[in-house]
Amino acid sequence: MTQLRTVLFDLDGTLIDSIELILESYHHTLAAHGREPVSDAEWLAGVGTPLRVQLRRAARSEEDLVALAATYREYNLAHHDRMIRPFPGVTELVLELRAAGYRTGVVTSKNREGTLRGLRLVGLEAAIEILVCADDVTNPKPHPEPVERAVTELGADRASTIYIGDSIHDLHSGRAAGVRTGAVLWGPFSRTDLEPARPDFWFERPEHLRRLLLP
């Protein structure tokens, strides 16, 4: 097996604990626009895909979709710094990986502004070399384009790259891009949820990722 040299991460549910904020933002948006509520489980099923994809189910037109997204972002940013938390041990691990010479990137379905804000809040902005965000691609996850773009921008070898995420969309994107995939279980999804994507590695805790990459 080729030695891993490049580590790509998803953001929400992988590097930062933001799921409560995401769900609250969706519920607030539908309520503010007088729409029927959608369950947490239904929103969670789309975690890992872009905001516009998630909100399209509630939109009555393209103009309405823009308005829904604006309401979501306004609420999300207003409560962001209060509700976002680092997962225990994750920030320290990413800093160790960078110090050990690993190439690093974030591949997320969040926009660039929100991604940078989250990384700054948990002290990871300087540890991540490149970002591929929702506004950087034509085809979002689970399409391979976001992961492929990160590999290309880093000049990395797919065989020595791993994409680590918490959602099935992350894992499908990584597999389709030809890199190895790692499923984290400290996010909102269980092993049962993620097994259909057949990840190469399972990480129940950050320490399990450390054992793989920093033996």
Coordinates of C-alpha atoms in Angstrom, one line a residue, residues 46-194:
G46 CA -28.3 16.0 2.8
V47 CA -25.3 17.1 5.0
G48 CA -22.3 17.2 2.8
T49 CA -24.2 18.7 -0.1
P50 CA -24.4 22.5 -0.9
L51 CA -26.9 24.7 0.8
R52 CA -28.8 25.4 -2.4
V53 CA -29.2 21.7 -3.0
Q54 CA -30.7 21.3 0.5
L55 CA -33.1 24.2 0.3
R56 CA -34.3 23.5 -3.2
R57 CA -37.0 21.2 -1.9
A58 CA -38.6 24.2 -0.1
A59 CA -38.1 26.7 -2.9
R60 CA -41.0 27.8 -5.1
S61 CA -38.8 29.5 -7.7
E62 CA -35.1 30.5 -8.3
E63 CA -35.8 33.8 -6.7
D64 CA -37.3 32.1 -3.7
L65 CA -34.3 29.8 -3.4
V66 CA -32.1 32.9 -3.2
A67 CA -34.2 34.4 -0.5
L68 CA -34.2 31.1 1.5
A69 CA -30.4 30.9 1.2
A70 CA -30.0 34.5 2.4
T71 CA -32.2 33.9 5.5
Y72 CA -30.2 30.7 6.3
R73 CA -26.8 32.5 6.0
E74 CA -28.0 35.5 8.0
Y75 CA -29.1 33.3 10.9
N76 CA -26.1 30.9 10.6
L77 CA -23.5 33.8 10.7
A78 CA -25.3 35.5 13.5
H79 CA -25.0 32.4 15.7
H80 CA -21.8 30.9 14.3
D81 CA -19.2 31.8 16.8
R82 CA -21.4 31.0 19.8
M83 CA -22.4 27.5 18.5
I84 CA -19.3 26.2 16.6
R85 CA -17.0 24.0 18.6
P86 CA -13.9 22.0 17.7
F87 CA -14.2 18.3 18.2
P88 CA -11.9 17.2 21.0
G89 CA -8.4 16.4 19.8
V90 CA -9.1 17.2 16.1
T91 CA -7.4 20.6 15.9
E92 CA -4.3 19.3 17.7
L93 CA -4.1 16.3 15.3
V94 CA -4.4 18.4 12.2
L95 CA -1.6 20.7 13.5
E96 CA 0.6 17.6 14.1
L97 CA 0.0 16.3 10.6
R98 CA 1.0 19.6 9.1
A99 CA 4.1 19.8 11.2
A100 CA 5.0 16.2 10.2
G101 CA 5.0 17.3 6.5
Y102 CA 1.6 16.1 5.3
R103 CA -0.1 18.1 2.6
T104 CA -3.5 19.2 3.8
G105 CA -6.7 20.5 2.3
V106 CA -10.4 21.0 3.1
V107 CA -13.0 19.9 0.6
T108 CA -16.4 21.2 1.7
S109 CA -19.9 22.0 0.4
K110 CA -19.9 25.2 2.4
N111 CA -19.0 28.5 0.8
R112 CA -15.5 30.0 1.2
E113 CA -16.6 32.7 3.6
G114 CA -18.2 30.3 6.0
T115 CA -15.3 27.8 5.7
L116 CA -12.6 30.4 6.5
R117 CA -14.7 31.6 9.5
G118 CA -15.0 28.1 10.9
L119 CA -11.3 27.3 10.4
R120 CA -10.2 30.5 12.1
L121 CA -12.5 29.9 15.0
V122 CA -10.9 26.5 15.8
G123 CA -7.4 27.6 15.0
L124 CA -6.9 25.7 11.8
E125 CA -6.7 28.3 9.1
A126 CA -2.9 28.3 8.9
A127 CA -2.7 24.5 8.9
I128 CA -4.8 24.0 5.8
E129 CA -3.0 24.5 2.5
I130 CA -5.9 24.7 0.1
L131 CA -9.7 25.0 0.2
V132 CA -12.2 23.6 -2.3
C133 CA -15.6 25.1 -1.5
A134 CA -19.0 25.0 -2.9
D135 CA -18.3 28.2 -4.9
D136 CA -15.2 26.6 -6.5
V137 CA -16.9 23.7 -8.4
T138 CA -19.5 23.1 -11.0
N139 CA -20.4 19.6 -9.7
P140 CA -20.6 19.4 -5.8
K141 CA -20.2 16.2 -3.7
P142 CA -21.0 13.4 -4.2
H143 CA -19.5 14.1 -7.6
P144 CA -15.7 13.5 -7.7
E145 CA -14.9 17.1 -9.0
P146 CA -14.3 18.7 -5.6
V147 CA -11.8 16.0 -4.5
E148 CA -10.2 15.9 -7.9
R149 CA -9.7 19.6 -7.8
A150 CA -8.0 19.5 -4.4
V151 CA -5.6 16.7 -5.6
T152 CA -4.8 18.7 -8.7
E153 CA -4.2 22.0 -6.9
L154 CA -1.9 20.3 -4.4
G155 CA 0.0 18.4 -7.2
A156 CA -0.7 15.3 -5.1
D157 CA -0.8 11.6 -6.2
R158 CA -4.2 10.1 -5.8
A159 CA -2.7 6.8 -4.6
S160 CA -1.1 8.6 -1.6
T161 CA -4.2 10.8 -0.8
I162 CA -7.0 10.2 1.7
Y163 CA -10.2 12.1 1.9
I164 CA -11.7 12.0 5.4
G165 CA -15.4 12.9 6.0
D166 CA -18.4 12.2 8.1
S167 CA -21.1 11.9 5.4
I168 CA -21.8 9.3 2.8
H169 CA -21.6 12.1 0.2
D170 CA -18.0 12.8 1.3
L171 CA -17.1 9.1 0.9
H172 CA -18.7 8.7 -2.5
S173 CA -16.9 11.8 -3.8
G174 CA -13.6 10.5 -2.5
R175 CA -14.0 7.0 -3.9
A176 CA -15.2 8.3 -7.3
A177 CA -12.1 10.6 -7.4
G178 CA -9.8 7.6 -6.9
V179 CA -8.4 8.5 -3.5
R180 CA -8.6 6.5 -0.3
T181 CA -11.5 7.3 2.0
G182 CA -11.8 7.5 5.8
A183 CA -15.1 7.7 7.6
V184 CA -15.2 9.5 10.9
L185 CA -17.7 8.4 13.5
W186 CA -17.5 11.5 15.8
G187 CA -19.9 13.3 13.5
P188 CA -23.7 12.8 13.3
F189 CA -23.7 9.6 11.3
S190 CA -23.2 6.0 12.4
R191 CA -21.3 3.1 10.9
T192 CA -24.5 1.7 9.6
D193 CA -25.2 5.0 7.8
L194 CA -21.8 5.1 6.1

